Coordinates of C-alpha atoms and ligand atoms in Angstrom, one line a residue:
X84 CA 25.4 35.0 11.6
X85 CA 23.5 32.8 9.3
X86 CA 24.6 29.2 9.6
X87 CA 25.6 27.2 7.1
X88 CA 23.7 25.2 5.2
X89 CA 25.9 21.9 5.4
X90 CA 26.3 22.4 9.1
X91 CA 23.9 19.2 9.6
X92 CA 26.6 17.2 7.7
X93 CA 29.2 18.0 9.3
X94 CA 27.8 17.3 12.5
X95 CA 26.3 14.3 11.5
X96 CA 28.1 11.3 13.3
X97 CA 25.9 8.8 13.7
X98 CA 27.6 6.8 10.7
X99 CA 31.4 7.4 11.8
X100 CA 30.3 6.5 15.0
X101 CA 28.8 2.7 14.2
X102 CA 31.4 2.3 11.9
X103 CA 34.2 3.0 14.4
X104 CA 32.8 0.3 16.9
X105 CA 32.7 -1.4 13.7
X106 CA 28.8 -2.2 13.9
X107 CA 28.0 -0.7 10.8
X108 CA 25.6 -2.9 8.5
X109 CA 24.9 -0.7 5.6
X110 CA 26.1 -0.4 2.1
X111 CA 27.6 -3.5 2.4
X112 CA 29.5 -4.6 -1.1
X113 CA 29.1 -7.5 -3.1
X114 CA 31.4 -8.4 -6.3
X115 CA 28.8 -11.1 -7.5
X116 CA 25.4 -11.6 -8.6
X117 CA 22.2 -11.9 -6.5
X118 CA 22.3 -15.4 -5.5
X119 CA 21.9 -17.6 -2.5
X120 CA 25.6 -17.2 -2.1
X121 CA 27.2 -13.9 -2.9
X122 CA 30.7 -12.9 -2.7
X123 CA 32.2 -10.6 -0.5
X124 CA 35.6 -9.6 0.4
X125 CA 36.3 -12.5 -2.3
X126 CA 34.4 -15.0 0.2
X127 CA 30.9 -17.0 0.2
X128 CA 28.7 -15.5 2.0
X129 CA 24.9 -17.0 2.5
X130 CA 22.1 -14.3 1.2
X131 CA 19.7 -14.4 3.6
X132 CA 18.6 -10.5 3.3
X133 CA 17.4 -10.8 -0.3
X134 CA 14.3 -9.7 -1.9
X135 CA 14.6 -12.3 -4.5
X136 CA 12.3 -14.2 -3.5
X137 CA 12.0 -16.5 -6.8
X138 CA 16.0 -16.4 -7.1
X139 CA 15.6 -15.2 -11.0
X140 CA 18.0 -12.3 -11.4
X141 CA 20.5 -14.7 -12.9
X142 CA 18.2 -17.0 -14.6
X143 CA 19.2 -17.7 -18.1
X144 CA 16.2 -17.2 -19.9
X145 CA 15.7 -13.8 -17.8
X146 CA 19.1 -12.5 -19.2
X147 CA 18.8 -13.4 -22.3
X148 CA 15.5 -11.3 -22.7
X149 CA 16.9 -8.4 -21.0
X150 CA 19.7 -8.7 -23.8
X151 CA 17.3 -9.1 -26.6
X152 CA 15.6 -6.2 -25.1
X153 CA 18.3 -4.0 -25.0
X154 CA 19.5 -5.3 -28.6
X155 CA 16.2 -4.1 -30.2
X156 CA 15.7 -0.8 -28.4
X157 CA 19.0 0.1 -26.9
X158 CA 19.9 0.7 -23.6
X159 CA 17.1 3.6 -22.6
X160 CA 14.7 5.9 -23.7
X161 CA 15.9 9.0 -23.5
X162 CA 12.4 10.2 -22.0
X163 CA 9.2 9.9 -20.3
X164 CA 6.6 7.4 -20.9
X165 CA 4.0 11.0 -21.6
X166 CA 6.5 11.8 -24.2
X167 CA 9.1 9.8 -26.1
X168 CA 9.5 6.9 -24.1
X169 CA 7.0 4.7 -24.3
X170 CA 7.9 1.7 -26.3
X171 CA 5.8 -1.3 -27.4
X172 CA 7.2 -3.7 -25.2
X173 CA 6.1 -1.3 -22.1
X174 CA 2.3 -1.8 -23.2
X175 CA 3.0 -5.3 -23.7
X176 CA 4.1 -5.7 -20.3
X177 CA 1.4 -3.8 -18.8
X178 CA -1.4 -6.2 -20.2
X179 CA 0.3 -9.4 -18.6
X180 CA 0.6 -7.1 -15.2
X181 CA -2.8 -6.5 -15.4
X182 CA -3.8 -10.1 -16.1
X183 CA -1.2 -11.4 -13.8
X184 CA -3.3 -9.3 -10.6
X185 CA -6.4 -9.6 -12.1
X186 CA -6.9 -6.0 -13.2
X187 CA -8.4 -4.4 -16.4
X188 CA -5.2 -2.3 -17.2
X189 CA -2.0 -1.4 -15.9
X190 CA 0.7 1.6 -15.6
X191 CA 4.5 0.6 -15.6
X192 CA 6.7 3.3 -13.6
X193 CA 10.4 3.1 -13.4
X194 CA 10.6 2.1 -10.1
X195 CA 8.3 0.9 -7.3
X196 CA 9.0 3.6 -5.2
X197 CA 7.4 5.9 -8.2
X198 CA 4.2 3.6 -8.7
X199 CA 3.6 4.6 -5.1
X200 CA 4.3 8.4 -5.4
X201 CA 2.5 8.5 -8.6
X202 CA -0.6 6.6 -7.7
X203 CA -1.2 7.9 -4.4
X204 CA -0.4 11.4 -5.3
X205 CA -3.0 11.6 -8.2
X206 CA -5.8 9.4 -6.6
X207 CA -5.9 11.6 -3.2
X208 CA -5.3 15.3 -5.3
X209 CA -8.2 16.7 -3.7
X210 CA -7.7 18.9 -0.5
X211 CA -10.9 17.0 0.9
X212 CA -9.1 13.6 0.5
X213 CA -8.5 11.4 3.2
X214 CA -5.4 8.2 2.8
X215 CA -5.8 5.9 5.6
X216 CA -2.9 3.7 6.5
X217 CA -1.1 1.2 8.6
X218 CA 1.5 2.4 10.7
X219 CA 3.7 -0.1 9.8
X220 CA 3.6 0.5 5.6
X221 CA 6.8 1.2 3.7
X222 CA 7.9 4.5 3.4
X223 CA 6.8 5.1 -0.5
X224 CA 3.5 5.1 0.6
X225 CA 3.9 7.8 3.2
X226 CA 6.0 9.8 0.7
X227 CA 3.1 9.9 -2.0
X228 CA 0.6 10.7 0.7
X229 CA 3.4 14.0 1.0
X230 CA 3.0 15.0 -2.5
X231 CA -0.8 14.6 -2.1
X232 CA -3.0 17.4 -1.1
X233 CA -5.2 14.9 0.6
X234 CA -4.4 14.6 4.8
X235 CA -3.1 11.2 6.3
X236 CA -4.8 9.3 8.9
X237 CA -3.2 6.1 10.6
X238 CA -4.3 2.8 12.1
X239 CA -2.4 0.4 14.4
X240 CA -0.7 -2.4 12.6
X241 CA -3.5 -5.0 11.7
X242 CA -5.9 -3.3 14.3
X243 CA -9.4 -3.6 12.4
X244 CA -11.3 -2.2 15.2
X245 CA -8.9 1.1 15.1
X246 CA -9.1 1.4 11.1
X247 CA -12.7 1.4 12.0
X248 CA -12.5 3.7 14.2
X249 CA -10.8 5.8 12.1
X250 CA -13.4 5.2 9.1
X251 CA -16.2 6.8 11.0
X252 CA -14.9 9.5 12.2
X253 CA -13.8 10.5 8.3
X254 CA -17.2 9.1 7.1
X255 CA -18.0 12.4 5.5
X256 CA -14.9 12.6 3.0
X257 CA -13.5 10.7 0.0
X258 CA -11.2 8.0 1.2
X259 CA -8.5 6.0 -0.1
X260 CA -7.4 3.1 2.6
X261 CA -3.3 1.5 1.4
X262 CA -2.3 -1.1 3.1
X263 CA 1.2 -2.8 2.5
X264 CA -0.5 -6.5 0.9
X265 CA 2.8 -8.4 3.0
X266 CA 4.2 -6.4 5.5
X267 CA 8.0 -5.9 4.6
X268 CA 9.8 -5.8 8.2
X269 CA 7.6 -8.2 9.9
X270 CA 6.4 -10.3 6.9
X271 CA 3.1 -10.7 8.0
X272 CA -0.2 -10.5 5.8
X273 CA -2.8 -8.0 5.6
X274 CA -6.4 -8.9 6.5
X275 CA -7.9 -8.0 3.3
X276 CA -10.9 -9.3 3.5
X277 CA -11.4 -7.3 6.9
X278 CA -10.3 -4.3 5.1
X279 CA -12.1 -4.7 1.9
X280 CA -15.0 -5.0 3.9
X281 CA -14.7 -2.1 5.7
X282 CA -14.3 0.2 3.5
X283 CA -17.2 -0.7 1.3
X284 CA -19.2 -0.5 4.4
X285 CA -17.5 3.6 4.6
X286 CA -17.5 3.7 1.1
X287 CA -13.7 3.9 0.6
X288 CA -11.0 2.6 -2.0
X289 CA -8.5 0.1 -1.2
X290 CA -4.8 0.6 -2.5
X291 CA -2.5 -2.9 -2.0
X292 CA 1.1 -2.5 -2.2
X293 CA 1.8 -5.8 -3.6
X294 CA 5.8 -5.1 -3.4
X295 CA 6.1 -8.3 -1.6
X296 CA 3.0 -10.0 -3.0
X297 CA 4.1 -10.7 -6.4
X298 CA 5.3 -13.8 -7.2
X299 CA 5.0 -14.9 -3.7
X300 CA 1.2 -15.1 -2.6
X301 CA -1.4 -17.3 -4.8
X302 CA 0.0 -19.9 -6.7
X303 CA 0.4 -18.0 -10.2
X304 CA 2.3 -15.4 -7.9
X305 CA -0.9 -12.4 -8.6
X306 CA -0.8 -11.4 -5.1
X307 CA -2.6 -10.5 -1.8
X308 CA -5.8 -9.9 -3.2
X309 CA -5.6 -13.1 -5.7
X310 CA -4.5 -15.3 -2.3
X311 CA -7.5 -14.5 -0.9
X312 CA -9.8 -14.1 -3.8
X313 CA -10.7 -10.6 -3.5
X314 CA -9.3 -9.2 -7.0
X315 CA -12.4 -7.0 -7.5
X316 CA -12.2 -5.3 -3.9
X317 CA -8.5 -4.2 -4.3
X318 CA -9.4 -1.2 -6.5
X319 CA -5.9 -0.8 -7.3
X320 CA -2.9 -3.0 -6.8
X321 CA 1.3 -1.4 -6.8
X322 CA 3.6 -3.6 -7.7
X323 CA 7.9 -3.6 -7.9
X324 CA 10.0 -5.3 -10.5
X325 CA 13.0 -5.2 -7.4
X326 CA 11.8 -8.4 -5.9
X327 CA 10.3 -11.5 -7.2
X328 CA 10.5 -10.6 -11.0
X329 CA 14.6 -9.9 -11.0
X330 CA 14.7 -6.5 -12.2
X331 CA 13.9 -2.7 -11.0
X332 CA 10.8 -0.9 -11.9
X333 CA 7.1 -1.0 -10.4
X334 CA 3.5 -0.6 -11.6
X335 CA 0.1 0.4 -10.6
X336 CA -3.0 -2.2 -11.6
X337 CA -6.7 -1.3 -11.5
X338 CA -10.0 0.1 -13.4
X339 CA -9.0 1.7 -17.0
X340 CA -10.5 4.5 -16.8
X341 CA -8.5 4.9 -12.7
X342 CA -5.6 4.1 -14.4
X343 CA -6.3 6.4 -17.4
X344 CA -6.5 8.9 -14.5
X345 CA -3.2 7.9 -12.7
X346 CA -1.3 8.3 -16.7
X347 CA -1.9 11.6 -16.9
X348 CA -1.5 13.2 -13.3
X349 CA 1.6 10.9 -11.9
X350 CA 4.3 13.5 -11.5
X351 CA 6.6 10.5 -10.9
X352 CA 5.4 9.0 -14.7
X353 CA 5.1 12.5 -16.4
X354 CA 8.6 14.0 -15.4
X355 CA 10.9 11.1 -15.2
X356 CA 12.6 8.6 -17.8
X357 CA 10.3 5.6 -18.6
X358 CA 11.9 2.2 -17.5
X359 CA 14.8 1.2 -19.9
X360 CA 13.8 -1.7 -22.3
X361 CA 16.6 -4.1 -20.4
X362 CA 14.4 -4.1 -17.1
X363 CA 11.1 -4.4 -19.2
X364 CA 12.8 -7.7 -21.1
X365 CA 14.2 -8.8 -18.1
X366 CA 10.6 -8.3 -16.1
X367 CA 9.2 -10.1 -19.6
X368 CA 12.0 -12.9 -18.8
X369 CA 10.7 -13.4 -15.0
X370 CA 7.2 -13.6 -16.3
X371 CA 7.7 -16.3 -18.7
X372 CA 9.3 -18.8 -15.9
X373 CA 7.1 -17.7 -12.9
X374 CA 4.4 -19.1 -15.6
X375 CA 6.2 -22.1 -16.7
X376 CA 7.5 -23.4 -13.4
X377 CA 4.6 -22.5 -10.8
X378 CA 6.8 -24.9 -8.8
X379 CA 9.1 -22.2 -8.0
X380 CA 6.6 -20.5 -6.0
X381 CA 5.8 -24.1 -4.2
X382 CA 9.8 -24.3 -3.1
X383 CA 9.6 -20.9 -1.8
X384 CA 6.7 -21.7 0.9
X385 CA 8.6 -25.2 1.5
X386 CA 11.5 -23.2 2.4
X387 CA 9.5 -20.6 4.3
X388 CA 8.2 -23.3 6.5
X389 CA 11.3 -24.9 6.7
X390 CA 13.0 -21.7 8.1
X391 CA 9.5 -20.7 10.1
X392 CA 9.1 -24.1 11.8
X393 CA 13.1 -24.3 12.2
X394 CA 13.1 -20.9 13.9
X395 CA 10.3 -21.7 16.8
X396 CA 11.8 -25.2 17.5
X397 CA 14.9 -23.2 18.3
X398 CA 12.8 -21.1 20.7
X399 CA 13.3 -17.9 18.6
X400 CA 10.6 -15.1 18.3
X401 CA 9.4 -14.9 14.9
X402 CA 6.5 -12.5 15.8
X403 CA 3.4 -12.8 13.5
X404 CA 5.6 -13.7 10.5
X405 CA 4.2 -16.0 8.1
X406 CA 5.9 -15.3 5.0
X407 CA 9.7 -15.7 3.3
X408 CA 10.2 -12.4 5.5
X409 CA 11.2 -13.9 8.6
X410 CA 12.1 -11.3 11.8
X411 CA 13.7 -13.1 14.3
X412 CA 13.0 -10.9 17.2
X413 CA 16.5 -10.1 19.4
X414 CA 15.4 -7.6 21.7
X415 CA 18.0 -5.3 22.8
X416 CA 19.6 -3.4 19.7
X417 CA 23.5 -4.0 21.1
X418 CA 22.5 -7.9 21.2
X419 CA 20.9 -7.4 17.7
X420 CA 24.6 -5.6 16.4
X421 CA 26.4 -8.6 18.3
X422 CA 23.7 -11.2 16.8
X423 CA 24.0 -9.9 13.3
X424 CA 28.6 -9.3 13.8
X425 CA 28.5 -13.6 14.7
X426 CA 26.2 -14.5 11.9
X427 CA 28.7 -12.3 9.5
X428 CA 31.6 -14.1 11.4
X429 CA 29.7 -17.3 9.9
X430 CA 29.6 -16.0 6.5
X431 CA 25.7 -15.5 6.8
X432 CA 24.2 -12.0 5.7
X433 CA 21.2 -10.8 7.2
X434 CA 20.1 -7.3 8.4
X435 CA 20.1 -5.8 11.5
X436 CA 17.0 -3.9 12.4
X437 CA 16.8 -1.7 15.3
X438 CA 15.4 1.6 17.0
X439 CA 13.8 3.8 15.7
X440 CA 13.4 1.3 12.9
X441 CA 11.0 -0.4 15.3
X442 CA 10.3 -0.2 18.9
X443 CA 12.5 0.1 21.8
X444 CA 13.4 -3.3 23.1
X445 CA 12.1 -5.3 19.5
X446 CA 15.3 -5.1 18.1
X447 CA 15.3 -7.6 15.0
X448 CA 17.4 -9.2 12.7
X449 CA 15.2 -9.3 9.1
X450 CA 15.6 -12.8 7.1
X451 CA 14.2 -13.1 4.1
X452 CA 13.9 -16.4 1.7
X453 CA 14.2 -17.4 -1.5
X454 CA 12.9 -20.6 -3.8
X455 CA 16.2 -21.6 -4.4
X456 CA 17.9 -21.5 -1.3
X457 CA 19.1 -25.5 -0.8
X458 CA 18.1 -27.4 2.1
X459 CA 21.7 -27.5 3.4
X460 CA 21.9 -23.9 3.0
X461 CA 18.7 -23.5 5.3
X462 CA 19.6 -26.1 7.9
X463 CA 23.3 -24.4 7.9
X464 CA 21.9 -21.1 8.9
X465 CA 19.2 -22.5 11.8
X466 CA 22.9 -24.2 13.3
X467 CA 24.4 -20.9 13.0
X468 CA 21.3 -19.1 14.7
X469 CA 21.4 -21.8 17.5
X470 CA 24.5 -21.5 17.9
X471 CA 24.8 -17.6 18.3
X472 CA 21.2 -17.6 19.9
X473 CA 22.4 -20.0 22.9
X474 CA 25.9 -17.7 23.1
X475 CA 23.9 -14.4 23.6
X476 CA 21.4 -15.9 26.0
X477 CA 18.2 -15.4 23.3
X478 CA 17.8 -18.8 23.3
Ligands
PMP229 N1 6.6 -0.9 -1.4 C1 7.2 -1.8 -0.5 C2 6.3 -2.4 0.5 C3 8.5 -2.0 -0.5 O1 9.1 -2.9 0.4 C4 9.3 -1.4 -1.5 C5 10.8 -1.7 -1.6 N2 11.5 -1.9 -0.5 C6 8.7 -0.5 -2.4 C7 7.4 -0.3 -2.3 C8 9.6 0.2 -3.4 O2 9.9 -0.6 -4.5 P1 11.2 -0.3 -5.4 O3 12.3 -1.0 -4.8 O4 10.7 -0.9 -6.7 O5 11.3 1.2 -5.6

């Protein structure tokens, strides 16, 4: 007989199982907003597993443009950007995106995730099309590299003599390299000028997923490419509202005429709602302070080499980190679920990482930071870390 369809559901017990040993980490609740201390179960809890890094998605002034926003144009747009939806305020946003990387134009989608899909999809459409990509990029990009026609080749995390490699052997087809511009599980940073020069030696694009990036790296927050002054090598730069600029939402950044391009063959722009006019204020919002207090972004790398230095003095393994994403390598996953269950005892949240997430035996619990995390709030969470570290023998 033919088997059901939901069979795989019903089968599916890798959730109940976790959760009955009660080492279940996901879709934790929070009744508060997104702050260096959340509530749950009606207690403080320390955020250290946010992706906010400049700590605006309460900020006063950030509200209050998402409000205005919403006053003006209501609460969505009933359609696509290619149709009905595309309001002033979106092409307003799109020229300060584009400034703010250093790019002639811009496309906003309604979520990073999209900008990815879109962007890749319609850049490698041709069956001849080569994408070439780190192992370790997020999982947008290898989703747009599905909807693509072109074929994906990969390259060891930050191995430049493998992307090399790789180069030559696809010398005789177009090619498109995307490279996350921060790496989100082990916070490290692209060699961009390494890759950039590759691939005008192969005579390939480069794609930066600045998810990350934005807000964090240079001091006007523009990015990877900005931090290392490479704005005209990065032919196009993605971008997320869901991190540093306090809302949800993403963009693409690059050449008019690319973007042009991009505008009119994104499946994930074309066939889907444009972003509602409260995330494009509240994006709007976030602009405005990350220009007016560049500080912001100063208190965020104090912290991050607070917490960095912090960790190694404790004797923990921080891998290649060297961002506000901050791994702190456990090993073995069951002492990463007991690591993570302690820290949660101490009212800390972080996440949990383990197989297949990353290798066997690099089982990791993710930090992240933001610019407004206190220094009493920092130096509270290395005690807790000793102190759980020394218990479980990591330290
Ligand atoms: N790229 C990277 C590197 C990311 O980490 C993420 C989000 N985790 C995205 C893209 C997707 O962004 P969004 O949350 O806006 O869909």
């Amino acid at each position: 007989s033919i088997m059901d369809i939901f069979e795989k559901a019903y089968l599916y017990d890798l959730a109940d199982k976790a959760r009955e040993a009660g080492i279940y980490p996901y879709f934790r609740v929070i009744q508060s907003d997104q702050d260096t201390k959340v509530i749950m179960n009606g207690q403080k809890v320390l955020m250290l597993g946010s992706n906010s890094y400049l700590g605006l998605t309460n900020h006063p002034h950030v509200k209050k443009r998402a409000v205005k926003a919403i006053e003006k144009y209501g609460t969505g747009c009933a359609g696509s950007r290619f149709l009905n939806g595309t309001l002033d305020i979106h092409l307003e946003l799109e020229d300060r995106l584009a400034a703010l990387v250093g790019k002639e134009a811009s496309l906003v989608f309604a979520t990073g995730y999209q900008a990815n899909l879109g962007a890749i999809s319609a850049v490698a459409s041709g069956k001849n099309d080569i994408i070439v990509t780190d192992k370790l990029d997020h999982a947008s990009i290898l989703d747009g590299i599905r909807l693509s026609f072109g074929k994906m080749v990969r390259y060891n995390h930050a191995d430049m003599n493998h992307l090399e490699k790789v180069l030559k052997l696809h010398k005789n087809h177009p090619k498109v390299i995307v490279t996350d511009g921060i790496f989100s599980m082990d916070g490290d940073i692209a060699n961009l000028p390494a890759i950039t020069f590759l691939a005008e030696k192969y005579g390939a694009r480069v794609i930066v997923d600045d998810a990350h990036a934005v807000g964090v790296l240079s001091a006007d927050g523009g990015g990877t490419a900005k931090h290392f002054g490479l704005t005209e090598k990065a032919d196009l730069v993605v971008g997320t509202f869901s991190k540093s600029l306090a809302s949800v939402g993403g963009f693409v950044a690059g050449e008019k005429k690319v973007i042009d391009f991009i505008k009119h063959n994104a499946r994930s722009l074309i066939f889907s709602a444009s972003l509602p006019p409260g995330s494009a204020g509240s994006v709007m919002g976030a602009l405005d302070i990350m220009e007016r207090e560049p500080e912001r972004i100063e208190r965020l790398w104090e912290n991050t080499t607070f917490m960095l230095d912090g960790f190694k003095k404790l004797g923990f393994n921080t891998g290649h980190a060297e961002t506000p994403i901050i791994p702190v390598i456990v090993g073995d996953d069951y002492q990463c679920f007991r690591m993570w269950k302690m820290l949660e005892e101490a009212n800390i949240f972080v996440n949990p990482t383990v197989s297949p997430a990353v290798p066997k035996g690099q089982a990791l619990i993710r930090t992240s930071f933001m610019a407004t995390h206190k220094k009493d709030e920092l130096q509270y969470a290395l005690d807790k870390f000793e102190e759980t570290g020394k218990q479980l023998g990591i330290i």
